[in-house]
XYZ file of C-alpha atoms in Angstrom:
275
model
C 17.883 8.328 -12.691
C 14.475 6.900 -13.394
C 15.674 3.370 -12.600
C 16.456 4.377 -9.038
C 12.980 5.825 -8.596
C 11.442 2.597 -9.886
C 13.531 0.712 -7.314
C 12.374 3.122 -4.613
C 8.760 2.347 -5.418
C 9.483 -1.391 -5.254
C 10.866 -1.176 -1.715
C 8.153 1.309 -0.793
C 5.574 -1.377 -1.550
C 7.491 -3.828 0.616
C 7.489 -1.361 3.517
C 3.770 -0.619 3.098
C 2.691 -4.262 3.247
C 5.139 -5.023 6.043
C 3.334 -2.368 8.021
C -0.056 -3.836 7.174
C 1.030 -7.229 8.527
C 2.505 -5.645 11.647
C -0.615 -3.568 12.229
C -2.749 -6.681 11.874
C -0.620 -8.387 14.515
C -0.645 -5.380 16.869
C -4.378 -4.731 16.458
C -5.034 -8.375 17.275
C -3.552 -7.816 20.713
C -6.055 -5.004 21.292
C -9.208 -6.229 19.517
C -8.526 -9.953 19.281
C -7.525 -12.079 16.305
C -10.884 -12.051 14.547
C -12.282 -11.340 11.094
C -13.672 -8.096 12.509
C -10.144 -7.018 13.416
C -9.006 -7.836 9.888
C -11.833 -5.738 8.483
C -11.017 -2.850 10.834
C -7.340 -2.720 9.893
C -8.082 -3.048 6.187
C -10.727 -0.324 6.353
C -8.371 2.096 8.118
C -5.471 1.131 5.861
C -7.260 1.669 2.567
C -9.146 4.719 3.794
C -5.781 6.321 4.501
C -4.401 5.293 1.108
C -7.444 6.673 -0.678
C -7.425 9.976 1.185
C -3.675 10.360 0.617
C -4.001 9.685 -3.101
C -6.871 12.165 -3.399
C -4.873 14.845 -1.580
C -1.860 14.324 -3.853
C -3.686 14.660 -7.163
C -2.529 18.254 -7.425
C 1.191 17.435 -7.154
C 2.652 18.780 -10.412
C 5.714 20.734 -9.301
C 8.817 18.976 -7.936
C 7.136 15.544 -7.764
C 10.404 13.743 -6.954
C 10.949 15.955 -3.927
C 7.314 15.470 -2.910
C 7.716 11.704 -3.209
C 10.868 11.736 -1.086
C 9.211 13.788 1.645
C 6.180 11.493 1.613
C 8.405 8.455 2.135
C 10.046 10.189 5.083
C 6.576 10.903 6.424
C 5.660 7.217 6.038
C 8.793 6.259 8.002
C 7.817 8.639 10.805
C 4.244 7.307 10.658
C 5.500 3.747 11.090
C 7.297 4.704 14.299
C 4.221 6.645 15.437
C 2.055 3.537 14.993
C 4.521 1.474 17.016
C 4.207 3.953 19.870
C 0.398 4.017 19.731
C 0.094 0.230 19.729
C 2.616 0.032 22.578
C 0.413 2.311 24.680
C -2.667 0.283 23.750
C -0.922 -2.955 24.710
C -0.334 -1.497 28.193
C -3.637 0.300 28.802
C -5.914 -1.613 26.441
C -9.037 -0.360 24.676
C -12.045 0.064 26.946
C -14.641 -0.337 24.184
C -14.742 -1.824 20.702
C -15.370 1.595 19.187
C -12.475 2.962 21.191
C -10.266 0.234 19.774
C -11.311 1.038 16.228
C -10.585 4.718 16.818
C -7.185 3.864 18.273
C -6.314 1.711 15.249
C -7.277 4.590 12.963
C -5.107 7.011 14.938
C -2.206 4.552 14.748
C -2.250 3.799 11.022
C -3.605 6.953 9.387
C -0.424 9.096 9.398
C 1.623 6.472 7.540
C -1.160 5.430 5.166
C -1.926 9.007 4.169
C 1.698 9.422 3.112
C 1.845 6.041 1.390
C -1.348 6.751 -0.537
C 0.098 9.993 -1.854
C 3.289 8.361 -3.157
C 1.724 6.853 -6.300
C 0.428 10.169 -7.708
C 3.742 11.860 -6.897
C 6.041 9.246 -8.385
C 3.631 8.675 -11.261
C 3.980 12.344 -12.180
C 7.768 11.989 -12.040
C 7.983 8.809 -14.134
C 5.150 9.187 -16.626
C 7.649 10.172 -19.332
C 6.511 10.242 -22.930
C 4.662 6.936 -22.886
C 0.960 6.369 -22.315
C -0.042 7.117 -18.750
C -2.112 3.955 -18.435
C 0.694 1.562 -19.395
C 3.311 3.254 -17.238
C 0.862 3.527 -14.354
C 0.024 -0.179 -14.574
C 3.720 -1.059 -14.570
C 4.313 1.158 -11.531
C 1.412 -0.452 -9.692
C 2.661 -3.943 -10.604
C 6.131 -3.149 -9.270
C 4.751 -1.637 -6.078
C 2.445 -4.577 -5.374
C 5.232 -7.055 -6.145
C 7.273 -5.324 -3.471
C 4.215 -5.597 -1.241
C 4.152 -9.362 -1.710
C 7.769 -9.510 -0.565
C 6.872 -7.395 2.456
C 4.063 -9.786 3.383
C 6.412 -12.764 3.248
C 8.925 -10.940 5.452
C 6.633 -9.503 8.129
C 3.796 -12.006 7.959
C 5.757 -15.134 8.684
C 9.244 -15.706 10.096
C 10.808 -12.273 10.547
C 8.854 -11.149 13.664
C 9.691 -14.425 15.400
C 13.323 -14.097 14.358
C 14.076 -10.496 15.322
C 10.968 -9.315 17.149
C 7.993 -7.154 16.212
C 9.605 -3.858 17.219
C 12.629 -4.560 15.063
C 10.288 -5.318 12.140
C 8.657 -1.924 12.635
C 12.158 -0.451 12.523
C 12.952 -2.265 9.269
C 9.711 -1.058 7.669
C 10.411 2.514 8.764
C 14.025 2.240 7.621
C 12.951 0.962 4.194
C 10.694 3.972 3.654
C 13.471 6.198 4.972
C 15.942 4.815 2.430
C 13.457 5.312 -0.413
C 12.823 8.890 0.682
C 16.479 9.788 1.057
C 17.316 8.296 -2.341
C 14.562 10.334 -3.975
C 15.674 13.537 -2.256
C 19.273 12.858 -3.281
C 18.158 12.480 -6.895
C 16.186 15.676 -6.610
C 19.224 17.612 -5.397
C 21.767 16.054 -7.764
C 22.423 18.076 -10.893
C 23.690 14.990 -12.698
C 20.529 13.007 -12.006
C 17.934 15.087 -13.715
C 14.617 13.295 -13.976
C 12.153 14.116 -16.708
C 8.931 15.288 -15.076
C 6.546 16.548 -17.745
C 3.291 17.890 -16.411
C 0.484 15.629 -17.540
C -3.018 16.645 -16.579
C -5.270 13.609 -17.021
C -8.716 13.905 -18.470
C -11.370 13.513 -15.802
C -12.921 10.036 -16.117
C -16.612 9.585 -16.714
C -18.735 9.363 -13.557
C -19.731 5.792 -14.408
C -16.070 4.751 -14.490
C -15.620 6.186 -11.009
C -18.555 4.093 -9.811
C -17.054 0.989 -11.426
C -13.707 1.679 -9.731
C -15.375 2.085 -6.337
C -17.366 -1.102 -6.820
C -14.312 -3.101 -7.924
C -12.331 -1.920 -4.903
C -15.168 -2.738 -2.518
C -15.586 -6.201 -4.029
C -11.852 -6.952 -3.854
C -11.522 -6.025 -0.182
C -14.793 -7.741 0.737
C -13.482 -10.929 -0.850
C -10.216 -10.660 1.064
C -12.061 -10.396 4.377
C -14.427 -13.220 3.386
C -11.542 -15.485 2.390
C -9.840 -14.722 5.703
C -12.989 -15.760 7.555
C -13.347 -18.949 5.498
C -9.716 -20.056 5.687
C -9.627 -19.340 9.416
C -11.686 -22.527 9.792
C -8.792 -24.476 8.274
C -5.677 -22.445 9.103
C -6.937 -21.056 12.434
C -7.807 -17.412 12.960
C -4.379 -15.816 13.213
C -2.126 -13.323 11.517
C -0.546 -16.246 9.662
C -3.777 -17.191 7.909
C -4.312 -13.579 6.892
C -0.698 -13.347 5.701
C -1.132 -16.430 3.524
C -4.274 -15.003 1.927
C -2.814 -11.504 1.555
C 0.329 -12.881 -0.101
C -1.683 -14.635 -2.811
C -4.058 -11.662 -3.125
C -1.313 -9.064 -3.590
C 0.763 -11.262 -5.882
C -2.314 -11.727 -8.083
C -2.803 -7.948 -8.153
C 0.811 -7.529 -9.258
C 0.439 -10.112 -12.018
C -2.834 -8.551 -13.141
C -1.297 -5.083 -13.296
C 1.676 -6.437 -15.252
C -0.689 -8.154 -17.673
C -2.642 -4.911 -18.077
C 0.570 -3.031 -18.827
C 1.369 -5.556 -21.565
C -2.166 -5.529 -22.990
C -2.218 -1.739 -23.145
C 0.475 -1.939 -25.810
C -2.091 -3.470 -28.183
C -5.528 -2.572 -26.885
C -7.295 0.553 -25.681
C -7.747 1.170 -21.946
C -11.528 0.751 -22.298
C -11.092 -2.675 -23.897
C -8.657 -3.840 -21.201
C -10.919 -2.621 -18.400
C -13.988 -4.267 -19.940
C -12.146 -7.548 -20.317
C -10.957 -7.492 -16.719
C -14.425 -6.794 -15.354
C -16.070 -9.516 -17.414
């Protein structure tokens, strides 16, 4: 059922942002709790998401199965990152560049899989409605789940049950989403409509605008982290507070875009958001 897949993408977002908070905490033990560490983790995190999404653009056949396998891969990647950071906590990073490389090695496997989930599940759930509206709703749901993940892993949960257990919860959440998707894929009574929709390639200028908007958004997040560190102290908690507001605003913006796309063209909505 499509409703189950929507729920899977909600908890997938929670798992993804739980991992980001945990990686920020673990990287801080290696590189120090600084704005540079925040920038390093964010750069590796979003580089992995972008590369994963680009690699999954060609997923047109069995997208539900592909999504399920990607969630299982994200669960395995979460456990992999726990192991890498555990080794780094024991041996340490001998140079700053070595630490950056180690962070990339730790987070890339999971982020590549997570980045590929949106194209896969988008292909499965696009249905008969406009791609833009359904895509905005999917993104809103995923980022709303991410906000919940930030609250869980960024504040009290690591102190309550420990960081390793939080890694286990994040991995288990992705595992549940993957197994549910694979069960739907195998169930004859849960057929999911998956029409093949091949989007029109956007104009080159729109690609440049998208790149610029993404760069500006992440630059602002790092800048706000640096500024608020003077008030809230430079810790994972200050970043979690900023990230929670940031991601929740993204979710609300995506939900607003989904509503506006019922009345206005995508070009009009995009122009209004940028201005």
